[in-house]
Short mmCIF file of N, CA and C in Angstrom, two decimals:
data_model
loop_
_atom_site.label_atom_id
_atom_site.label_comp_id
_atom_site.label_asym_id
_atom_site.label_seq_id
_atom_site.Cartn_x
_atom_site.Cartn_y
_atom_site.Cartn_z
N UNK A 1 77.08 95.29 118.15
CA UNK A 1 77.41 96.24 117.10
C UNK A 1 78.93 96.39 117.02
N UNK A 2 79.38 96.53 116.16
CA UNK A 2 80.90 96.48 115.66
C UNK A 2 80.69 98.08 115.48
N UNK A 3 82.43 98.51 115.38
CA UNK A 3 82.72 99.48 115.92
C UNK A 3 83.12 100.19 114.19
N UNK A 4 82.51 101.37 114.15
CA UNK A 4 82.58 101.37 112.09
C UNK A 4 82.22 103.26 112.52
N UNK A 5 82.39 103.63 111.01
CA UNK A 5 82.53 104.94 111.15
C UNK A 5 81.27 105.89 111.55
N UNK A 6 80.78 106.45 112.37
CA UNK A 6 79.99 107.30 113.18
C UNK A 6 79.54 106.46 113.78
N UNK A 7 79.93 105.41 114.76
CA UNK A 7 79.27 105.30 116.03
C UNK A 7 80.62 105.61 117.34
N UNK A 8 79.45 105.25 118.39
CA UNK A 8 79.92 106.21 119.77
C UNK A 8 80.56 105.17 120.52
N UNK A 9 81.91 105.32 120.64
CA UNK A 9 82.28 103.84 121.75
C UNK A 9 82.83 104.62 123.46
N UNK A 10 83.11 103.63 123.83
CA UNK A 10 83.34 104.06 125.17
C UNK A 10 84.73 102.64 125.33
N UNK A 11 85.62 103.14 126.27
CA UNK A 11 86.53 101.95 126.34
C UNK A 11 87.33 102.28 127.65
N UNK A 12 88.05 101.35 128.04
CA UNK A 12 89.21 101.93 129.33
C UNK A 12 90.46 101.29 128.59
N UNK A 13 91.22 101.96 129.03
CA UNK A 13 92.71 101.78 128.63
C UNK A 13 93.75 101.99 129.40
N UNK A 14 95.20 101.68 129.08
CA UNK A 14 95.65 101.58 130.41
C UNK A 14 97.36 102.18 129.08
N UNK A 15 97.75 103.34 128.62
CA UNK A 15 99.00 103.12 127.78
C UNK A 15 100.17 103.27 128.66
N UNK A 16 101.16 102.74 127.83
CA UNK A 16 102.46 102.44 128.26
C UNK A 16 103.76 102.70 126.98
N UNK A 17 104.63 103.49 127.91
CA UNK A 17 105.75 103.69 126.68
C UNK A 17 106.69 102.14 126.34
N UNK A 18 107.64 102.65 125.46
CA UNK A 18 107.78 100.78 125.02
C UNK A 18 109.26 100.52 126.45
N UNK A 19 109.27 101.50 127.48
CA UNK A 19 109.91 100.75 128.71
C UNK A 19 108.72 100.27 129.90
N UNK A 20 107.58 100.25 129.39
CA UNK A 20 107.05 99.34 130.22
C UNK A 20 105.82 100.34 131.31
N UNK A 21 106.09 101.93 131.87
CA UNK A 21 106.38 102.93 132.21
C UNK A 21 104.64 103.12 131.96
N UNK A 22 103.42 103.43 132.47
CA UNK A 22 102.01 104.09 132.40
C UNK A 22 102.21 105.25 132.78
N UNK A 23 101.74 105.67 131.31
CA UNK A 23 101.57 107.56 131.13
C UNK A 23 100.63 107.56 130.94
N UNK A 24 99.46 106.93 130.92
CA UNK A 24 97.81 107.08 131.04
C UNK A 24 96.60 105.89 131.15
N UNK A 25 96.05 106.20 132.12
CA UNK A 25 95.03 105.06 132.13
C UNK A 25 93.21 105.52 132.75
N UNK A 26 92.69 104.79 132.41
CA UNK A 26 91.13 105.49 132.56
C UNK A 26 91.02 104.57 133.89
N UNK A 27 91.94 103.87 134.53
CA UNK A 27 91.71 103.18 135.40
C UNK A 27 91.15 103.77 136.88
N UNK A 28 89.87 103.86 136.95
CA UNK A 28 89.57 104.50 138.43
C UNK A 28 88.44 105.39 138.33
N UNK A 29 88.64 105.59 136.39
CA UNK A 29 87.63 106.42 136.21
C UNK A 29 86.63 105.87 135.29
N UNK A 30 85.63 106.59 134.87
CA UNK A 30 84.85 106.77 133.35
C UNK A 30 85.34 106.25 132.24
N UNK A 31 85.36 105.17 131.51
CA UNK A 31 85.57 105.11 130.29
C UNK A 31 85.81 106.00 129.51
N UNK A 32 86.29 105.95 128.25
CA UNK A 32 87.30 107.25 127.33
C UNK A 32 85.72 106.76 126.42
N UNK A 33 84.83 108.28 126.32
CA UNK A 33 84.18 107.72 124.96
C UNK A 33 84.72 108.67 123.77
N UNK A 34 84.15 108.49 122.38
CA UNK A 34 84.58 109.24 121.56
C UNK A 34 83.87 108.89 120.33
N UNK A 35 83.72 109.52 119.00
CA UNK A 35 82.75 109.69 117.79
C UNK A 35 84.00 109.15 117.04
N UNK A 36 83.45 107.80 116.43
CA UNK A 36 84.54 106.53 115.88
C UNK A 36 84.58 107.25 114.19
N UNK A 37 85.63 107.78 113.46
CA UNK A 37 85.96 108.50 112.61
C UNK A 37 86.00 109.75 112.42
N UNK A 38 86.11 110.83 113.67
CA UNK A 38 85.72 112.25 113.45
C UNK A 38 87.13 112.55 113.95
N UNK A 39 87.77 111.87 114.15
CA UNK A 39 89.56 112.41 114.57
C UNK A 39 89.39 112.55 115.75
N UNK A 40 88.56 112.07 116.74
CA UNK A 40 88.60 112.58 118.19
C UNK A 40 89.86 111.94 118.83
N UNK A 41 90.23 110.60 118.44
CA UNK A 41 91.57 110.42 118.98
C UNK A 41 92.49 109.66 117.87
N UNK A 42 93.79 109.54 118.49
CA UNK A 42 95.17 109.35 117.52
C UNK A 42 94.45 108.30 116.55
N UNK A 43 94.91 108.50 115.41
CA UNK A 43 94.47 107.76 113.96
C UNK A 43 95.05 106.16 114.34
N UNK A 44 96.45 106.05 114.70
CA UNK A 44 96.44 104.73 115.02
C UNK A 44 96.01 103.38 115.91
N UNK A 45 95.19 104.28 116.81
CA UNK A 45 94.82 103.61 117.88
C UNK A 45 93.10 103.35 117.58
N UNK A 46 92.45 104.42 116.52
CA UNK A 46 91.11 104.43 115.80
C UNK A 46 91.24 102.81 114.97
N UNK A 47 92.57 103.26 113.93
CA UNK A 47 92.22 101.66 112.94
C UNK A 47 92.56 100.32 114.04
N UNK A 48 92.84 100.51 115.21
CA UNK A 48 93.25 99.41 115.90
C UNK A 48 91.52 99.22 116.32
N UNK A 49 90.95 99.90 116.32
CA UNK A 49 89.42 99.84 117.11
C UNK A 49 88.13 99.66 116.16
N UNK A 50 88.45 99.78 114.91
CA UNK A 50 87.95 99.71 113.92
C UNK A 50 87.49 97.95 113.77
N UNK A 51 85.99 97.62 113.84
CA UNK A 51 85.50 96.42 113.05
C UNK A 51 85.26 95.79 114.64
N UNK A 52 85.97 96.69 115.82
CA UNK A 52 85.49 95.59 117.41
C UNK A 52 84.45 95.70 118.40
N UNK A 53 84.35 95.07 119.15
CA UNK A 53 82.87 94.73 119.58
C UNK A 53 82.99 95.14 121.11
N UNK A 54 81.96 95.50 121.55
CA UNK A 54 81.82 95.58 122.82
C UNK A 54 82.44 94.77 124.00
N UNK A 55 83.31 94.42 124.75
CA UNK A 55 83.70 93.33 125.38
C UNK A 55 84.73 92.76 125.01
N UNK A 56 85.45 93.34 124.00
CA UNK A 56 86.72 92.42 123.38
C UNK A 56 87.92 93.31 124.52
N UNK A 57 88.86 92.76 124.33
CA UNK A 57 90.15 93.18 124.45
C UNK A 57 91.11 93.24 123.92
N UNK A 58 92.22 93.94 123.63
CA UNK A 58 92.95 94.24 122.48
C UNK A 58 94.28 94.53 123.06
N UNK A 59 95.61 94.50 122.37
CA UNK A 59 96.55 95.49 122.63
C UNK A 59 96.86 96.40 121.37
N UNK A 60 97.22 96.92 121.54
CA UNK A 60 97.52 97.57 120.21
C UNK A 60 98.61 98.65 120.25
N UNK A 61 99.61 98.45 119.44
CA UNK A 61 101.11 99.74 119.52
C UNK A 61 100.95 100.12 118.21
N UNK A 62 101.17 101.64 118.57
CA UNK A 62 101.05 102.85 117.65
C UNK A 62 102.39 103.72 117.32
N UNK A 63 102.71 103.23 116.09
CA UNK A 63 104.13 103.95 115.73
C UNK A 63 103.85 105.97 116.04
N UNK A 64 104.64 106.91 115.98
CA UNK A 64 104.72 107.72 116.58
C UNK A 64 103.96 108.54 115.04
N UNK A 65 103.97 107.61 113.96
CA UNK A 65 103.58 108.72 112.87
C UNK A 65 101.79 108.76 112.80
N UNK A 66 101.17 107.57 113.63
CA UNK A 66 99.99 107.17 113.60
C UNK A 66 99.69 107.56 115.20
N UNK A 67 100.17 108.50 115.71
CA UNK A 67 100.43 108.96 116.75
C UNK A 67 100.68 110.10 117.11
N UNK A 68 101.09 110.67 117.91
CA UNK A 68 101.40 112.02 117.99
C UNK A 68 102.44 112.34 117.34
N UNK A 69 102.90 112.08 116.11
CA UNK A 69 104.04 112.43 114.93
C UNK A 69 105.06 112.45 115.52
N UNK A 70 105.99 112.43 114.24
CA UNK A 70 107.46 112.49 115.19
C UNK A 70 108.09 113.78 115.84
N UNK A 71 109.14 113.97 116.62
CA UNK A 71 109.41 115.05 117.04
C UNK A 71 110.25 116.07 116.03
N UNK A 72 109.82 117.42 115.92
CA UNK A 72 110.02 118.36 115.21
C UNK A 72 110.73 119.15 115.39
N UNK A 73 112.15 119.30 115.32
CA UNK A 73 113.37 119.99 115.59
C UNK A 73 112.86 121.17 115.87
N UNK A 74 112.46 121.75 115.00
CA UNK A 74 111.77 123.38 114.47
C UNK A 74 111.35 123.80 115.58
N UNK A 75 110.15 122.79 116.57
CA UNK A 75 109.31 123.13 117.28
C UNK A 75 110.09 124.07 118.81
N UNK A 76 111.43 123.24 118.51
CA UNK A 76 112.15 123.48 119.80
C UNK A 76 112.93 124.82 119.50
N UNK A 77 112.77 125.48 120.22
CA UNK A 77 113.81 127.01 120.56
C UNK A 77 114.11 127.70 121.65
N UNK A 78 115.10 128.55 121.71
CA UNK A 78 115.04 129.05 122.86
C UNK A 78 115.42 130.46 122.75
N UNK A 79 114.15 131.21 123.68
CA UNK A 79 113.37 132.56 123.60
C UNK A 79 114.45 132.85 124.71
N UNK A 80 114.03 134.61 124.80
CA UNK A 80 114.65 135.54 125.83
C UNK A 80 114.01 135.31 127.00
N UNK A 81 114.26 135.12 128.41
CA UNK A 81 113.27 134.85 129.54
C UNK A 81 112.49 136.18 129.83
N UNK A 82 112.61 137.69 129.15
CA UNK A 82 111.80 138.35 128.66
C UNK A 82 110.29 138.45 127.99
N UNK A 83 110.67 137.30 127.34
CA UNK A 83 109.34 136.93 126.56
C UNK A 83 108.25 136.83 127.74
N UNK A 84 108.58 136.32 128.73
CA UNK A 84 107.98 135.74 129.67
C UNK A 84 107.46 136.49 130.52
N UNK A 85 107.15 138.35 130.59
CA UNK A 85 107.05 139.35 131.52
C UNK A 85 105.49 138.62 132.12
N UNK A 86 105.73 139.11 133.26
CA UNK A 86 104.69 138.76 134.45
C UNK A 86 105.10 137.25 134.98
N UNK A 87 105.93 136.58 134.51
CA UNK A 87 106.02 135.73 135.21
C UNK A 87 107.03 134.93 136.38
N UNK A 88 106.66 134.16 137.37
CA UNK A 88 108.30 134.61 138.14
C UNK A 88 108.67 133.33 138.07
N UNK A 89 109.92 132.52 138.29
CA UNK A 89 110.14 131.62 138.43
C UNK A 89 110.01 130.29 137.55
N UNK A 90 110.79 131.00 136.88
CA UNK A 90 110.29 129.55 135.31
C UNK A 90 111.08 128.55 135.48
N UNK A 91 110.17 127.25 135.46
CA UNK A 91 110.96 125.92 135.61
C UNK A 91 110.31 124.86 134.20
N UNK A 92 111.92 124.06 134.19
CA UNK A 92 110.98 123.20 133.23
C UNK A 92 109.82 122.42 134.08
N UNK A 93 109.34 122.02 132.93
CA UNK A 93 108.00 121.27 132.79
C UNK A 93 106.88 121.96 132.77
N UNK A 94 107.50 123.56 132.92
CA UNK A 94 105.82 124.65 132.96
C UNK A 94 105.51 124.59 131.59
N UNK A 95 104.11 124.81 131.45
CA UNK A 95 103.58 124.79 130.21
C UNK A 95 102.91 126.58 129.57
N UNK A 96 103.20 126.69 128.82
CA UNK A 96 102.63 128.03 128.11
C UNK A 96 101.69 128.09 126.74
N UNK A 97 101.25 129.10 126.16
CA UNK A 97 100.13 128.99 125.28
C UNK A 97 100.91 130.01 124.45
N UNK A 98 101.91 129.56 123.46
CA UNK A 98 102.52 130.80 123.05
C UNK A 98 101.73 131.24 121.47
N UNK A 99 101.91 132.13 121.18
CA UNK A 99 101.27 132.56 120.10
C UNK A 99 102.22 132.58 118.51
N UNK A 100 101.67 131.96 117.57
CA UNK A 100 102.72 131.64 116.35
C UNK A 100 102.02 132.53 115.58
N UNK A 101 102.73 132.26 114.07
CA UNK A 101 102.07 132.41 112.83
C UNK A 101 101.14 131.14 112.44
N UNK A 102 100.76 130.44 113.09
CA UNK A 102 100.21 128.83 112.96
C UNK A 102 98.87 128.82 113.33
N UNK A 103 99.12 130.53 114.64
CA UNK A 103 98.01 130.11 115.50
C UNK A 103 99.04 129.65 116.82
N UNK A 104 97.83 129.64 117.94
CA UNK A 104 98.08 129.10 119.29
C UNK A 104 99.01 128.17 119.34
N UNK A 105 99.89 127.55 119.97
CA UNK A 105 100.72 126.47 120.13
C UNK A 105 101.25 126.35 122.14
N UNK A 106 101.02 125.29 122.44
CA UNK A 106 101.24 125.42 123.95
C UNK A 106 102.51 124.45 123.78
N UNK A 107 102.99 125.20 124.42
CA UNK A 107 105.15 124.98 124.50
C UNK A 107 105.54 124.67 125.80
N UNK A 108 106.14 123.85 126.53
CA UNK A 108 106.51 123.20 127.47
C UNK A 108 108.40 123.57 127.73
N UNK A 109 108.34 124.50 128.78
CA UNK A 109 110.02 124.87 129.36
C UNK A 109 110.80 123.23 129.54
N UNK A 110 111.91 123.35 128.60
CA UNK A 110 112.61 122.23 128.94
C UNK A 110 114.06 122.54 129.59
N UNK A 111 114.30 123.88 129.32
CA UNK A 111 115.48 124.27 130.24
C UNK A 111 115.60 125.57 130.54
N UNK A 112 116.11 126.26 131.64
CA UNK A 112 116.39 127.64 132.19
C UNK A 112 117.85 127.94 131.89
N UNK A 113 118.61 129.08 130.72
CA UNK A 113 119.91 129.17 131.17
C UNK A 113 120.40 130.27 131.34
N UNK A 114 120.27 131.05 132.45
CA UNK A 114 120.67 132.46 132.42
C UNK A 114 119.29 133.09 132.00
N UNK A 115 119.72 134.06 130.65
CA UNK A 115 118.14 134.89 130.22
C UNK A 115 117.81 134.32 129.11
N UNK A 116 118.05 132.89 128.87
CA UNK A 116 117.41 132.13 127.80
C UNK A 116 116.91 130.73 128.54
N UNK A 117 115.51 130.36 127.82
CA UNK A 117 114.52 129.71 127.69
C UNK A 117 114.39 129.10 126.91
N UNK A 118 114.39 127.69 127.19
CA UNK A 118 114.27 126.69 126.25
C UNK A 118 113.03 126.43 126.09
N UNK A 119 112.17 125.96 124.96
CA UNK A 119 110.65 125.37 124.93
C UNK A 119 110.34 124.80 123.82
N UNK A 120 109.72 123.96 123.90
CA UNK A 120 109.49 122.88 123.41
C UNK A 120 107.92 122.40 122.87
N UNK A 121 107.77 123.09 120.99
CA UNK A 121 106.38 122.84 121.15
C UNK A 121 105.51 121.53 120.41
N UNK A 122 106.58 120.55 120.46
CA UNK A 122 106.22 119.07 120.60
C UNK A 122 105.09 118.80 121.38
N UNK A 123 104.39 117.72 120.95
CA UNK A 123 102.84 116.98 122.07
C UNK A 123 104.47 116.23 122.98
N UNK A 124 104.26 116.35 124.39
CA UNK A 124 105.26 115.26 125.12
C UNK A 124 104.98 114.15 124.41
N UNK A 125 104.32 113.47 123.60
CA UNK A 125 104.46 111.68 123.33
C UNK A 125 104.90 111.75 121.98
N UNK A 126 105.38 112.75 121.48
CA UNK A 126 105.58 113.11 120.22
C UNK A 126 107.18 112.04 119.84
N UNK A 127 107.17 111.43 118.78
CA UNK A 127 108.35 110.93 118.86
C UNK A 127 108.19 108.94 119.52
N UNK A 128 107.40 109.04 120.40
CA UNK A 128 107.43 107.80 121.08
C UNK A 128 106.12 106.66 120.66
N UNK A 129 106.41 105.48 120.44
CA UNK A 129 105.97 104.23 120.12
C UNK A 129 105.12 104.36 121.85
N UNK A 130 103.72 104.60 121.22
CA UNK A 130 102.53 104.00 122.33
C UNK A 130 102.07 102.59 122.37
N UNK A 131 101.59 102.02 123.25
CA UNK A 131 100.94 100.66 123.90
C UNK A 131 99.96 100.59 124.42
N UNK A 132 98.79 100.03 123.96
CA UNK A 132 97.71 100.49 124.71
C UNK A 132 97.27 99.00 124.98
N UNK A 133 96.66 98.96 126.15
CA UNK A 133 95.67 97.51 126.56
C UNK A 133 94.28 98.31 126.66
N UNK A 134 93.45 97.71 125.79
CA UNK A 134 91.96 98.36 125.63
C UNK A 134 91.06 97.33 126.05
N UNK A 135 89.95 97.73 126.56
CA UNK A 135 88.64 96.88 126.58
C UNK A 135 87.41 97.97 126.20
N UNK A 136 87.71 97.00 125.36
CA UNK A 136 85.66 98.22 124.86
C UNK A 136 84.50 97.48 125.61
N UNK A 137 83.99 99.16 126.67
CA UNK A 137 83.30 98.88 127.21
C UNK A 137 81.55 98.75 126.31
N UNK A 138 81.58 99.78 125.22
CA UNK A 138 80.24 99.82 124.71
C UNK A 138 80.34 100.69 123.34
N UNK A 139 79.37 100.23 122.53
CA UNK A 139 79.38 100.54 121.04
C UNK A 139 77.74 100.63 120.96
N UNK A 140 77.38 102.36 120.12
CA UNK A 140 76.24 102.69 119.75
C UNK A 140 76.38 103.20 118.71
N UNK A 141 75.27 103.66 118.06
CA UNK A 141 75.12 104.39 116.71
C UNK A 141 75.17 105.77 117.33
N UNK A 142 75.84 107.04 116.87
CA UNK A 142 76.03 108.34 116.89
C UNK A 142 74.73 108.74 116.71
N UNK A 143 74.02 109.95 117.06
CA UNK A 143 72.96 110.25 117.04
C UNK A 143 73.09 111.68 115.41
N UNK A 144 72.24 111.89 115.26
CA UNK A 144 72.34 112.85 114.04
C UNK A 144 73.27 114.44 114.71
N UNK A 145 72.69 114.56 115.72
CA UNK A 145 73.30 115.62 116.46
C UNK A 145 74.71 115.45 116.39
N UNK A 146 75.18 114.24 116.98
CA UNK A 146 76.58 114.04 117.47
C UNK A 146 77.34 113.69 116.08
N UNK A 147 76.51 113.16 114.68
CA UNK A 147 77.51 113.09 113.77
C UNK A 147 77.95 114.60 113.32
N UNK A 148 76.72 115.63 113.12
CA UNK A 148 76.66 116.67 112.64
C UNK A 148 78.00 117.67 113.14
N UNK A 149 78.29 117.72 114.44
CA UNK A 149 79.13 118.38 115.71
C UNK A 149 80.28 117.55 115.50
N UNK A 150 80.61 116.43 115.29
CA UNK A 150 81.75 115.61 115.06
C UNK A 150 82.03 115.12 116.33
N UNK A 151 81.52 115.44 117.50
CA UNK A 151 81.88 114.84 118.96
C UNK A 151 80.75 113.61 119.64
N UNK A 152 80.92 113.47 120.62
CA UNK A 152 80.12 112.33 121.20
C UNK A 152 78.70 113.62 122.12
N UNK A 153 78.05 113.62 122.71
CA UNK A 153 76.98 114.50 123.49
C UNK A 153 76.48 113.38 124.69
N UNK A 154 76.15 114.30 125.83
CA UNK A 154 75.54 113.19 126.76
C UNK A 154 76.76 113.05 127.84
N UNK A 155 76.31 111.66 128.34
CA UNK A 155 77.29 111.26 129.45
C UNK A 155 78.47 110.38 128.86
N UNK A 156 79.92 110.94 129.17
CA UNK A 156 80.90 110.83 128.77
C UNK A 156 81.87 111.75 127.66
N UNK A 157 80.60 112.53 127.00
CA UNK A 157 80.87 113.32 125.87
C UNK A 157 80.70 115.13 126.14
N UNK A 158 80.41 115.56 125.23
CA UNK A 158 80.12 117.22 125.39
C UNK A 158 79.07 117.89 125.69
N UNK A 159 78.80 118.66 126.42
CA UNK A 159 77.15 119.12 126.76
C UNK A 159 77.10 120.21 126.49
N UNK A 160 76.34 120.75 125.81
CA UNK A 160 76.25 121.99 125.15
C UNK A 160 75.19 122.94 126.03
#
């Protein structure tokens, strides 16, 4: 079965930024499954998976707009370390769940200076050209349930 819009694939992958550098791999674990057209993962790495078969292998690089978009000046600011009551010791790379007019947004400390706070509410891969080496492990038809829900159900997927 070829890989087309509502069925269920499963794959391992191994990505890499374009210095060469693995920021993620299913290696060790479970295959990545997911519901093939419901947006479950980045749009560019979907049409790279689009029309393939169980057993193939692929590489495939994903510009940053077919990807986690580019990086968004806007996103970045820097708050009073006030904002921050109850918490002690803020370093970058902590992550927070700050609250917008957007809705939720989780913002990542990129610098401490004095009583200002830098954060950053970019995806980290935001901005950067991905690489992926894929092998699709398996391709099924979505079940009525799982098209309806937009996710995969079962083993690998969501259990309700």
């Amino acid at each position: 079965m070829q890989i087309a819009q509502n069925s269920v694939v499963a794959f391992h992958y191994t990505l890499t930024n374009d210095a060469g550098e693995v920021l993620d791999s299913s290696e060790g674990r479970e295959p990545l499954t997911y519901l093939h057209g419901a947006g479950n993962i980045i749009p560019g790495l979907e049409k790279e998976l689009e029309g393939r078969a169980a057993g193939d292998k692929l590489t495939a690089t994903v510009e940053p707009a077919e990807g986690y978009g580019e990086k968004q000046d806007q996103l970045v600011q820097e708050v009073p370390r006030d904002a921050f009551q109850g918490v002690e010791g803020i370093e970058p790379g902590m992550q927070f769940q700050a609250q917008t007019q957007g809705g939720p947004l989780m913002v990542t400390v990129t610098q401490v200076e004095g009583d200002t706070v830098t954060v950053d509410g970019n995806h980290p891969l935001a901005g950067q050209t991905l690489n992926f080496a894929v092998e699709i492990d398996s391709v099924r038809e979505a079940s009525e349930e799982e098209v309806e829900h937009g996710h995969v159900h079962g083993e690998g997927g969501h259990e309700h």
